[in-house]
């Protein structure tokens, strides 16, 4: 992925956690690879916690360098990367300070990319301040999640930003869409005749999508207690992954063709009846327990969390899609904090054979299964039954690996690196369009409202487990279980 596109990448929140752990390391990896970033491209960090460029570069050396290059830092590449970085000290609450930014970038080349690695409350003020100094022309704006608290607040942000930037200038980022296995899922489905005929209700028993974290809320207690797992993970990451899995073949891989098909999935989600929420939606909150032998506190005792908080740290949902391809196939979505392992995966369970002369094991649903692992390691595995060596026809589950590192010499690109290059090069396919976001909020909001109205506390679960027992019971009602429960 080489480019000659010159750019000026303006990073708001230049000393924030996201910039430190993800954005600047991703830009460095693109720089180190050679040819991915135009030599003339510049990075302009905006913050108020450094006095000048020298102090900011010192901060980058101390805080960003530990997150780059797992196999060590190429010092020559690192030194030349630092030469790309400029710094502007701005108080984001003072629109007059944006004249300093205008003056700093006016002679820098190429397309301007404004990355808002800030809280959502600053999105609109920053955009208005950029427009006030004429920086909204020949520009792209990147908005991090969460984009609003509900449909109304999301629309308010989108309306205000949309008055300043055209839709094709707005890049709403969801880093899960940039992960290599998600891209390979599209390649598997739409580049091969093998899978697509089976990718439908006649052959698929159920689909699971899990994003599990071992960590708790860490230092984000204030934010998380006003957000919860449904807003933080389901409305964006999980529903975006669901739409990728379930979408129809697009006309092409251009941005609107892909996003049109994702939108059709989101609009086809079966609305959840408030009377049925107790059957198809499980919310939980972690209590004290142990993670890999270390004791961890309960959510309610975390810093910044209200002692009697009813915010959920776990959600499991049964979702249905009302269209001809997927009618009757349950999609089980799950996310949570302080769970037994850090894993993100998509599990496609195919139906059992209709009749077997090889024994009952061949009649088990899920004997044929596709597992797309997004983290911690990125792999795709196809499970099937094979005969065990020896006497008799005894079957065992085996798997075929898509071992990317054995076929391709290039290392896998990190999600943020891919997406930042897409912004610089003007590729919108892996970013969320406004109507997608609205459709997701519209489906999620009745669940939020019902949970608030019922005032029922989340179900407790011990840290280091896989969440409340009710999540397993929900799948058991459909004759299935979560993947880890089979072992």
Tab-separated table of C-alpha atoms in Angstrom:
chain	number	residue	atom	x	y	z
A	1	UNK	CA	0.000	0.000	0.000
A	2	UNK	CA	2.238	2.783	-1.240
A	3	UNK	CA	1.255	6.396	-1.626
A	4	UNK	CA	2.569	9.626	-3.043
A	5	UNK	CA	-0.221	11.563	-1.322
A	6	UNK	CA	1.181	14.444	0.639
A	7	UNK	CA	-0.637	15.213	3.887
A	8	UNK	CA	-0.722	17.205	7.081
A	9	UNK	CA	-2.014	15.033	9.932
A	10	UNK	CA	-3.279	17.190	12.813
A	11	UNK	CA	-3.699	15.184	16.025
A	12	UNK	CA	-5.965	16.740	18.656
A	13	UNK	CA	-5.408	15.162	22.064
A	14	UNK	CA	-1.755	14.697	21.193
A	15	UNK	CA	-0.782	13.684	24.752
A	16	UNK	CA	-3.812	11.488	25.371
A	17	UNK	CA	-3.878	7.750	26.005
A	18	UNK	CA	-5.170	6.901	22.516
A	19	UNK	CA	-2.460	8.949	20.826
A	20	UNK	CA	0.190	7.340	23.000
A	21	UNK	CA	-0.881	3.690	22.603
A	22	UNK	CA	-2.390	3.553	19.110
A	23	UNK	CA	-2.250	6.547	16.780
A	24	UNK	CA	1.392	7.625	16.980
A	25	UNK	CA	2.681	4.004	17.039
A	26	UNK	CA	0.555	3.248	13.958
A	27	UNK	CA	1.928	6.281	12.118
A	28	UNK	CA	5.458	5.249	13.048
A	29	UNK	CA	4.953	1.732	11.681
A	30	UNK	CA	3.691	3.186	8.394
A	31	UNK	CA	6.716	5.508	8.321
A	32	UNK	CA	9.164	2.701	9.159
A	33	UNK	CA	7.768	0.419	6.436
A	34	UNK	CA	8.815	2.904	3.767
A	35	UNK	CA	6.657	4.121	0.909
A	36	UNK	CA	3.409	4.125	2.880
A	37	UNK	CA	3.675	7.772	3.900
A	38	UNK	CA	4.753	10.504	1.512
A	39	UNK	CA	8.146	11.909	2.465
A	40	UNK	CA	6.613	15.389	2.627
A	41	UNK	CA	3.873	14.317	5.058
A	42	UNK	CA	3.796	16.094	8.415
A	43	UNK	CA	2.235	15.291	11.816
A	44	UNK	CA	1.093	18.266	13.871
A	45	UNK	CA	0.295	17.374	17.488
A	46	UNK	CA	-2.110	19.640	19.351
A	47	UNK	CA	-2.156	19.660	23.153
A	48	UNK	CA	-1.806	21.974	26.097
A	49	UNK	CA	0.306	19.716	28.341
A	50	UNK	CA	3.618	20.533	26.682
A	51	UNK	CA	5.346	23.894	26.477
A	52	UNK	CA	6.939	23.567	23.030
A	53	UNK	CA	8.053	21.083	20.356
A	54	UNK	CA	11.128	20.012	22.298
A	55	UNK	CA	9.130	19.147	25.388
A	56	UNK	CA	6.537	17.324	23.275
A	57	UNK	CA	9.167	15.209	21.499
A	58	UNK	CA	10.588	14.330	24.897
A	59	UNK	CA	7.105	13.140	25.912
A	60	UNK	CA	6.852	11.087	22.702
A	61	UNK	CA	10.217	9.464	23.433
A	62	UNK	CA	9.183	8.575	26.956
A	63	UNK	CA	5.573	7.509	26.425
A	64	UNK	CA	5.108	6.450	22.790
A	65	UNK	CA	8.361	4.648	22.074
A	66	UNK	CA	7.541	1.707	24.412
A	67	UNK	CA	4.452	0.938	22.266
A	68	UNK	CA	6.193	0.721	18.895
A	69	UNK	CA	7.962	-2.146	17.116
A	70	UNK	CA	7.520	-5.325	19.149
A	71	UNK	CA	10.945	-6.562	18.045
A	72	UNK	CA	12.788	-3.413	19.008
A	73	UNK	CA	12.971	0.117	17.675
A	74	UNK	CA	14.919	1.021	14.559
A	75	UNK	CA	16.623	4.120	15.933
A	76	UNK	CA	17.319	5.577	12.489
A	77	UNK	CA	13.660	5.229	11.509
A	78	UNK	CA	12.580	6.613	14.888
A	79	UNK	CA	14.783	9.699	14.517
A	80	UNK	CA	13.453	10.411	11.012
A	81	UNK	CA	9.870	9.877	12.292
A	82	UNK	CA	10.376	12.521	14.962
A	83	UNK	CA	11.425	14.946	12.220
A	84	UNK	CA	7.889	14.690	10.808
A	85	UNK	CA	6.335	15.918	14.062
A	86	UNK	CA	5.458	19.529	14.772
A	87	UNK	CA	3.672	20.798	17.858
A	88	UNK	CA	1.117	23.524	18.557
A	89	UNK	CA	0.072	24.401	22.108
A	90	UNK	CA	-3.658	25.173	22.111
A	91	UNK	CA	-6.388	25.528	24.689
A	92	UNK	CA	-9.274	23.774	22.918
A	93	UNK	CA	-11.718	25.805	24.973
A	94	UNK	CA	-10.423	29.038	23.450
A	95	UNK	CA	-11.411	29.372	19.740
A	96	UNK	CA	-8.979	32.255	19.298
A	97	UNK	CA	-6.073	29.832	19.820
A	98	UNK	CA	-6.949	28.136	16.520
A	99	UNK	CA	-5.298	31.008	14.656
A	100	UNK	CA	-2.035	29.525	15.985
A	101	UNK	CA	-2.933	26.219	14.325
A	102	UNK	CA	-3.897	27.958	11.081
A	103	UNK	CA	-0.561	29.725	10.972
A	104	UNK	CA	1.305	26.498	11.758
A	105	UNK	CA	-0.256	24.484	8.902
A	106	UNK	CA	-0.859	27.122	6.217
A	107	UNK	CA	2.383	26.338	4.382
A	108	UNK	CA	2.351	22.575	4.949
A	109	UNK	CA	1.519	20.450	1.898
A	110	UNK	CA	-1.287	18.142	0.889
A	111	UNK	CA	-4.639	17.107	2.286
A	112	UNK	CA	-5.308	18.035	5.898
A	113	UNK	CA	-6.476	15.305	8.238
A	114	UNK	CA	-7.868	16.367	11.611
A	115	UNK	CA	-7.966	13.443	14.067
A	116	UNK	CA	-10.120	14.165	17.131
A	117	UNK	CA	-8.663	11.875	19.798
A	118	UNK	CA	-10.628	13.786	22.424
A	119	UNK	CA	-13.839	13.384	24.378
A	120	UNK	CA	-17.013	13.699	22.263
A	121	UNK	CA	-18.003	16.884	24.083
A	122	UNK	CA	-15.160	18.627	22.223
A	123	UNK	CA	-16.053	17.404	18.721
A	124	UNK	CA	-18.436	20.223	17.863
A	125	UNK	CA	-16.397	23.079	19.433
A	126	UNK	CA	-13.259	21.894	17.610
A	127	UNK	CA	-15.067	21.658	14.267
A	128	UNK	CA	-16.584	25.121	14.670
A	129	UNK	CA	-13.224	26.590	15.643
A	130	UNK	CA	-11.585	24.973	12.591
A	131	UNK	CA	-14.253	26.497	10.351
A	132	UNK	CA	-13.825	29.907	11.963
A	133	UNK	CA	-10.218	30.034	10.730
A	134	UNK	CA	-10.967	28.432	7.344
A	135	UNK	CA	-9.445	25.025	8.043
A	136	UNK	CA	-12.478	22.976	7.020
A	137	UNK	CA	-11.657	23.170	3.292
A	138	UNK	CA	-9.521	20.499	1.606
A	139	UNK	CA	-9.722	18.524	4.835
A	140	UNK	CA	-10.879	15.265	6.384
A	141	UNK	CA	-12.093	14.877	9.954
A	142	UNK	CA	-11.755	11.661	11.985
A	143	UNK	CA	-14.190	11.135	14.857
A	144	UNK	CA	-13.497	8.569	17.567
A	145	UNK	CA	-16.220	6.742	19.457
A	146	UNK	CA	-18.373	7.243	21.424
A	147	UNK	CA	-20.330	9.530	19.116
A	148	UNK	CA	-23.098	10.528	21.479
A	149	UNK	CA	-24.900	8.952	24.388
A	150	UNK	CA	-28.087	8.015	22.525
A	151	UNK	CA	-29.760	8.609	19.168
A	152	UNK	CA	-30.650	12.218	19.985
A	153	UNK	CA	-27.172	13.237	21.115
A	154	UNK	CA	-25.555	11.332	18.246
A	155	UNK	CA	-27.755	13.180	15.756
A	156	UNK	CA	-26.938	16.484	17.423
A	157	UNK	CA	-23.186	15.896	16.969
A	158	UNK	CA	-23.636	14.672	13.400
A	159	UNK	CA	-25.854	17.631	12.534
A	160	UNK	CA	-23.352	20.127	13.893
A	161	UNK	CA	-20.321	18.475	12.292
A	162	UNK	CA	-22.291	18.055	9.048
A	163	UNK	CA	-22.824	21.826	8.842
A	164	UNK	CA	-19.044	22.254	8.638
A	165	UNK	CA	-17.818	19.128	6.837
A	166	UNK	CA	-19.505	17.213	4.006
A	167	UNK	CA	-20.313	13.541	4.652
A	168	UNK	CA	-17.487	12.419	2.368
A	169	UNK	CA	-15.068	14.407	4.565
A	170	UNK	CA	-16.153	12.658	7.784
A	171	UNK	CA	-14.418	9.442	8.890
A	172	UNK	CA	-16.150	7.783	11.867
A	173	UNK	CA	-13.589	5.257	12.963
A	174	UNK	CA	-14.245	1.744	14.306
A	175	UNK	CA	-10.886	0.020	14.582
A	176	UNK	CA	-12.370	-3.492	14.518
A	177	UNK	CA	-13.197	-2.947	10.844
A	178	UNK	CA	-9.497	-2.488	10.122
A	179	UNK	CA	-8.410	-5.848	11.549
A	180	UNK	CA	-6.834	-8.266	9.078
A	181	UNK	CA	-9.211	-11.212	9.760
A	182	UNK	CA	-12.242	-8.987	9.119
A	183	UNK	CA	-10.761	-8.095	5.738
A	184	UNK	CA	-10.065	-11.762	5.095
A	185	UNK	CA	-13.651	-12.624	5.980
A	186	UNK	CA	-14.716	-10.470	3.046
A	187	UNK	CA	-12.111	-12.177	0.853
A	188	UNK	CA	-13.261	-15.640	1.915
A	189	UNK	CA	-16.915	-14.884	1.257
A	190	UNK	CA	-16.744	-12.869	-1.919
A	191	UNK	CA	-13.555	-14.218	-3.505
A	192	UNK	CA	-14.281	-17.941	-3.271
A	193	UNK	CA	-17.085	-20.144	-4.545
A	194	UNK	CA	-16.645	-22.491	-1.577
A	195	UNK	CA	-18.192	-20.456	1.254
A	196	UNK	CA	-20.799	-18.153	-0.245
A	197	UNK	CA	-23.345	-20.898	-1.145
A	198	UNK	CA	-23.190	-22.101	2.487
A	199	UNK	CA	-23.437	-18.608	4.012
A	200	UNK	CA	-27.184	-18.693	4.678
A	201	UNK	CA	-29.936	-20.055	6.885
A	202	UNK	CA	-30.118	-23.434	5.117
A	203	UNK	CA	-26.560	-24.286	6.224
A	204	UNK	CA	-25.809	-22.081	9.233
A	205	UNK	CA	-27.109	-23.135	12.649
A	206	UNK	CA	-26.020	-20.072	14.640
A	207	UNK	CA	-23.359	-17.368	14.802
A	208	UNK	CA	-21.541	-16.045	17.869
A	209	UNK	CA	-19.617	-12.778	18.097
A	210	UNK	CA	-17.610	-12.212	21.279
A	211	UNK	CA	-15.432	-9.333	22.456
A	212	UNK	CA	-14.129	-10.239	25.913
A	213	UNK	CA	-11.673	-8.309	28.066
A	214	UNK	CA	-9.703	-9.329	31.140
A	215	UNK	CA	-9.252	-5.708	32.179
A	216	UNK	CA	-11.742	-3.761	34.225
A	217	UNK	CA	-12.545	-0.087	33.763
A	218	UNK	CA	-9.017	0.886	34.862
A	219	UNK	CA	-8.762	4.698	35.076
A	220	UNK	CA	-11.956	5.253	33.043
A	221	UNK	CA	-14.445	4.808	35.877
A	222	UNK	CA	-16.056	8.247	35.472
A	223	UNK	CA	-16.548	7.731	31.740
A	224	UNK	CA	-17.616	4.111	31.894
A	225	UNK	CA	-20.149	4.546	34.678
A	226	UNK	CA	-22.096	6.929	32.436
A	227	UNK	CA	-21.742	4.686	29.403
A	228	UNK	CA	-21.877	0.934	30.063
A	229	UNK	CA	-21.125	-2.039	27.839
A	230	UNK	CA	-24.147	-1.666	25.549
A	231	UNK	CA	-23.177	1.853	24.476
A	232	UNK	CA	-19.422	1.300	24.655
A	233	UNK	CA	-19.203	-1.952	22.666
A	234	UNK	CA	-22.495	-3.253	21.272
A	235	UNK	CA	-23.792	-0.147	19.485
A	236	UNK	CA	-20.582	0.178	17.504
A	237	UNK	CA	-18.061	-2.697	17.453
A	238	UNK	CA	-20.402	-5.679	17.759
A	239	UNK	CA	-23.083	-4.401	15.405
A	240	UNK	CA	-20.442	-3.430	12.857
A	241	UNK	CA	-18.953	-6.929	12.977
A	242	UNK	CA	-22.457	-8.390	12.698
A	243	UNK	CA	-23.150	-6.331	9.595
A	244	UNK	CA	-19.881	-7.482	7.974
A	245	UNK	CA	-20.701	-11.134	8.686
A	246	UNK	CA	-24.293	-10.928	7.455
A	247	UNK	CA	-24.097	-8.470	4.540
A	248	UNK	CA	-25.026	-9.363	0.976
A	249	UNK	CA	-22.290	-9.353	-1.701
A	250	UNK	CA	-21.675	-5.707	-2.652
A	251	UNK	CA	-21.600	-4.550	-6.262
A	252	UNK	CA	-17.947	-3.626	-5.743
A	253	UNK	CA	-15.608	-2.827	-2.858
A	254	UNK	CA	-16.029	0.932	-3.199
A	255	UNK	CA	-17.028	2.766	-0.061
A	256	UNK	CA	-20.740	3.254	-0.675
A	257	UNK	CA	-21.347	-0.241	-2.094
A	258	UNK	CA	-19.928	-1.865	1.048
A	259	UNK	CA	-21.673	0.510	3.434
A	260	UNK	CA	-25.003	0.214	1.615
A	261	UNK	CA	-24.993	-3.538	2.263
A	262	UNK	CA	-24.020	-3.088	5.914
A	263	UNK	CA	-26.863	-0.611	6.314
A	264	UNK	CA	-29.366	-3.129	4.925
A	265	UNK	CA	-28.341	-5.577	7.639
A	266	UNK	CA	-28.705	-3.001	10.410
A	267	UNK	CA	-32.143	-2.007	9.138
A	268	UNK	CA	-33.173	-5.677	8.980
A	269	UNK	CA	-32.388	-6.310	12.659
A	270	UNK	CA	-35.532	-7.580	14.338
A	271	UNK	CA	-36.675	-5.020	16.934
A	272	UNK	CA	-36.575	-6.411	20.446
A	273	UNK	CA	-39.965	-6.337	22.136
A	274	UNK	CA	-39.610	-4.794	25.632
A	275	UNK	CA	-41.605	-7.739	26.982
A	276	UNK	CA	-38.969	-10.134	25.637
A	277	UNK	CA	-35.856	-8.314	26.769
A	278	UNK	CA	-35.474	-10.582	29.792
A	279	UNK	CA	-35.304	-13.589	27.450
A	280	UNK	CA	-32.936	-12.242	24.788
A	281	UNK	CA	-30.754	-9.723	26.656
A	282	UNK	CA	-28.528	-10.387	29.660
A	283	UNK	CA	-26.739	-7.603	31.495
A	284	UNK	CA	-24.194	-8.191	34.218
A	285	UNK	CA	-21.724	-6.410	36.479
A	286	UNK	CA	-18.454	-7.872	37.724
A	287	UNK	CA	-17.826	-8.430	41.398
A	288	UNK	CA	-14.515	-9.143	43.077
A	289	UNK	CA	-12.608	-12.221	42.004
A	290	UNK	CA	-9.342	-13.329	40.497
A	291	UNK	CA	-7.717	-12.793	37.086
A	292	UNK	CA	-4.820	-15.192	36.458
A	293	UNK	CA	-4.172	-15.571	40.170
A	294	UNK	CA	-4.436	-11.884	41.075
A	295	UNK	CA	-7.306	-10.537	43.173
A	296	UNK	CA	-9.266	-7.712	41.551
A	297	UNK	CA	-11.916	-5.388	43.030
A	298	UNK	CA	-15.626	-5.269	42.282
A	299	UNK	CA	-16.834	-2.762	39.723
A	300	UNK	CA	-18.723	-0.752	42.354
A	301	UNK	CA	-15.473	-0.115	44.257
A	302	UNK	CA	-13.479	1.063	41.219
A	303	UNK	CA	-12.294	4.712	41.281
A	304	UNK	CA	-14.850	7.050	39.709
A	305	UNK	CA	-17.728	4.529	39.947
A	306	UNK	CA	-20.791	5.264	42.067
A	307	UNK	CA	-21.013	2.782	44.992
A	308	UNK	CA	-24.534	1.655	44.088
A	309	UNK	CA	-24.038	1.809	40.336
A	310	UNK	CA	-26.311	-0.258	38.094
A	311	UNK	CA	-24.122	0.235	35.006
A	312	UNK	CA	-23.576	-2.998	33.100
A	313	UNK	CA	-20.069	-4.307	32.422
A	314	UNK	CA	-21.376	-7.360	30.518
A	315	UNK	CA	-23.991	-7.786	27.798
A	316	UNK	CA	-25.166	-10.882	25.939
A	317	UNK	CA	-27.864	-10.643	23.275
A	318	UNK	CA	-29.774	-12.939	20.963
A	319	UNK	CA	-30.275	-11.085	17.684
A	320	UNK	CA	-32.278	-11.990	14.589
A	321	UNK	CA	-32.084	-10.607	11.066
A	322	UNK	CA	-35.359	-10.424	9.174
A	323	UNK	CA	-34.372	-11.173	5.614
A	324	UNK	CA	-34.363	-14.201	3.296
A	325	UNK	CA	-30.721	-15.102	3.895
A	326	UNK	CA	-30.807	-15.156	7.700
A	327	UNK	CA	-34.432	-15.621	8.831
A	328	UNK	CA	-34.510	-17.933	11.846
A	329	UNK	CA	-30.727	-17.981	12.446
A	330	UNK	CA	-29.826	-16.698	15.933
A	331	UNK	CA	-26.853	-14.365	16.264
A	332	UNK	CA	-25.450	-14.326	19.789
A	333	UNK	CA	-23.482	-11.218	20.732
A	334	UNK	CA	-21.412	-10.985	23.908
A	335	UNK	CA	-19.029	-8.486	25.456
A	336	UNK	CA	-17.756	-7.872	28.946
A	337	UNK	CA	-15.000	-6.731	31.244
A	338	UNK	CA	-13.098	-8.820	33.808
A	339	UNK	CA	-13.861	-12.008	31.907
A	340	UNK	CA	-11.795	-15.195	31.862
A	341	UNK	CA	-9.736	-14.286	28.816
A	342	UNK	CA	-8.999	-11.510	26.363
A	343	UNK	CA	-10.503	-12.648	23.101
A	344	UNK	CA	-12.442	-11.283	20.149
A	345	UNK	CA	-13.827	-13.822	17.716
A	346	UNK	CA	-16.599	-14.667	15.281
A	347	UNK	CA	-17.866	-18.259	15.332
A	348	UNK	CA	-19.979	-19.573	12.452
A	349	UNK	CA	-21.605	-22.883	13.423
A	350	UNK	CA	-22.769	-24.822	10.386
A	351	UNK	CA	-25.661	-27.272	10.571
A	352	UNK	CA	-25.090	-30.984	11.091
A	353	UNK	CA	-25.384	-33.374	8.193
A	354	UNK	CA	-29.020	-34.527	7.731
A	355	UNK	CA	-28.107	-38.208	8.020
A	356	UNK	CA	-24.879	-39.945	8.961
A	357	UNK	CA	-23.633	-43.473	8.423
A	358	UNK	CA	-20.550	-42.553	10.488
A	359	UNK	CA	-22.066	-42.288	13.957
A	360	UNK	CA	-23.724	-39.677	16.124
A	361	UNK	CA	-20.672	-37.397	16.295
A	362	UNK	CA	-21.264	-36.433	12.670
A	363	UNK	CA	-24.787	-35.305	13.552
A	364	UNK	CA	-23.586	-32.713	16.051
A	365	UNK	CA	-24.314	-29.106	15.096
A	366	UNK	CA	-21.109	-27.122	15.015
A	367	UNK	CA	-18.983	-30.080	13.932
A	368	UNK	CA	-18.282	-27.890	10.911
A	369	UNK	CA	-17.329	-24.475	12.205
A	370	UNK	CA	-15.464	-21.392	11.040
A	371	UNK	CA	-13.689	-19.413	13.783
A	372	UNK	CA	-12.357	-15.972	12.911
A	373	UNK	CA	-10.099	-14.840	15.757
A	374	UNK	CA	-9.521	-11.073	15.922
A	375	UNK	CA	-7.492	-10.949	19.127
A	376	UNK	CA	-5.148	-11.645	20.774
A	377	UNK	CA	-3.820	-13.567	17.752
A	378	UNK	CA	-5.391	-13.002	14.347
A	379	UNK	CA	-6.267	-16.330	12.702
A	380	UNK	CA	-9.000	-18.066	10.757
A	381	UNK	CA	-9.709	-21.754	11.397
A	382	UNK	CA	-12.096	-24.130	9.657
A	383	UNK	CA	-13.121	-27.072	11.831
A	384	UNK	CA	-14.366	-30.357	10.390
A	385	UNK	CA	-14.545	-34.040	11.328
A	386	UNK	CA	-11.907	-36.568	10.282
A	387	UNK	CA	-11.278	-40.209	11.039
A	388	UNK	CA	-8.954	-40.929	13.930
A	389	UNK	CA	-6.041	-43.231	13.072
A	390	UNK	CA	-6.545	-46.826	14.063
A	391	UNK	CA	-9.273	-49.419	14.041
A	392	UNK	CA	-12.902	-48.458	13.537
A	393	UNK	CA	-14.571	-45.341	12.169
A	394	UNK	CA	-14.005	-42.975	15.084
A	395	UNK	CA	-14.317	-39.288	14.259
A	396	UNK	CA	-12.456	-36.372	15.801
A	397	UNK	CA	-12.526	-32.633	15.245
A	398	UNK	CA	-9.589	-31.250	13.273
A	399	UNK	CA	-8.947	-27.805	11.881
A	400	UNK	CA	-7.450	-26.163	8.829
A	401	UNK	CA	-5.505	-22.964	9.502
A	402	UNK	CA	-5.215	-19.916	7.321
A	403	UNK	CA	-1.642	-19.224	8.348
A	404	UNK	CA	-1.077	-15.829	6.752
A	405	UNK	CA	2.541	-15.575	7.890
A	406	UNK	CA	3.415	-18.762	5.976
A	407	UNK	CA	1.964	-17.524	2.689
A	408	UNK	CA	2.794	-13.821	2.815
A	409	UNK	CA	6.158	-12.334	3.667
A	410	UNK	CA	4.665	-9.014	4.693
A	411	UNK	CA	3.681	-8.756	8.328
A	412	UNK	CA	0.048	-8.175	9.184
A	413	UNK	CA	-0.880	-4.521	9.376
A	414	UNK	CA	-2.338	-3.270	12.649
A	415	UNK	CA	-5.922	-2.001	12.455
A	416	UNK	CA	-5.109	1.640	13.255
A	417	UNK	CA	-2.265	1.680	10.740
A	418	UNK	CA	-4.574	0.460	7.973
A	419	UNK	CA	-7.325	2.914	8.865
A	420	UNK	CA	-5.026	5.938	9.170
A	421	UNK	CA	-3.605	5.178	5.728
A	422	UNK	CA	-7.158	4.901	4.410
A	423	UNK	CA	-7.953	8.373	5.779
A	424	UNK	CA	-4.854	9.871	4.231
A	425	UNK	CA	-5.656	8.232	0.898
A	426	UNK	CA	-9.379	9.048	0.986
A	427	UNK	CA	-10.786	5.508	1.285
A	428	UNK	CA	-14.088	5.483	3.193
A	429	UNK	CA	-15.190	1.827	2.919
A	430	UNK	CA	-13.965	0.846	6.415
A	431	UNK	CA	-15.524	3.852	8.152
A	432	UNK	CA	-19.050	4.188	9.497
A	433	UNK	CA	-21.507	6.275	7.517
A	434	UNK	CA	-24.018	8.426	9.359
A	435	UNK	CA	-27.065	6.362	8.357
A	436	UNK	CA	-25.344	3.199	9.646
A	437	UNK	CA	-24.751	4.867	12.970
A	438	UNK	CA	-28.349	6.043	13.209
A	439	UNK	CA	-29.684	2.568	12.406
A	440	UNK	CA	-27.498	1.054	15.148
A	441	UNK	CA	-28.640	3.589	17.744
A	442	UNK	CA	-32.257	3.122	16.700
A	443	UNK	CA	-32.034	-0.625	17.357
A	444	UNK	CA	-30.107	-0.330	20.634
A	445	UNK	CA	-32.113	2.471	22.231
A	446	UNK	CA	-35.244	0.451	23.201
A	447	UNK	CA	-33.007	-1.911	25.186
A	448	UNK	CA	-31.408	1.021	27.006
A	449	UNK	CA	-34.824	2.526	27.733
A	450	UNK	CA	-36.271	-0.733	29.040
A	451	UNK	CA	-33.293	-1.359	31.328
A	452	UNK	CA	-33.620	2.160	32.697
A	453	UNK	CA	-37.383	1.872	33.172
A	454	UNK	CA	-37.241	-1.531	34.885
A	455	UNK	CA	-34.591	-0.321	37.348
A	456	UNK	CA	-33.412	-3.922	37.804
A	457	UNK	CA	-29.766	-4.306	38.830
A	458	UNK	CA	-27.391	-6.184	36.521
A	459	UNK	CA	-26.752	-9.835	37.286
A	460	UNK	CA	-23.555	-10.267	39.292
A	461	UNK	CA	-20.644	-12.365	38.034
A	462	UNK	CA	-17.281	-13.098	39.559
A	463	UNK	CA	-14.268	-11.533	37.905
A	464	UNK	CA	-12.292	-14.126	35.985
A	465	UNK	CA	-15.374	-16.028	34.800
A	466	UNK	CA	-17.288	-15.845	31.519
A	467	UNK	CA	-20.094	-13.693	32.905
A	468	UNK	CA	-23.516	-14.410	34.430
A	469	UNK	CA	-24.920	-17.931	34.159
A	470	UNK	CA	-27.973	-16.426	32.448
A	471	UNK	CA	-25.860	-15.839	29.312
A	472	UNK	CA	-25.197	-19.579	29.043
A	473	UNK	CA	-28.827	-20.394	29.826
A	474	UNK	CA	-29.954	-18.148	26.953
A	475	UNK	CA	-27.948	-20.238	24.478
A	476	UNK	CA	-29.011	-23.511	26.096
A	477	UNK	CA	-32.627	-22.649	25.255
A	478	UNK	CA	-31.563	-22.898	21.607
A	479	UNK	CA	-29.674	-26.153	22.047
A	480	UNK	CA	-26.226	-24.618	21.822
A	481	UNK	CA	-23.489	-23.116	24.026
A	482	UNK	CA	-20.649	-20.626	23.892
A	483	UNK	CA	-17.551	-21.953	22.178
A	484	UNK	CA	-15.409	-22.222	25.319
A	485	UNK	CA	-18.113	-24.276	27.062
A	486	UNK	CA	-17.643	-27.166	24.638
A	487	UNK	CA	-14.113	-27.843	25.854
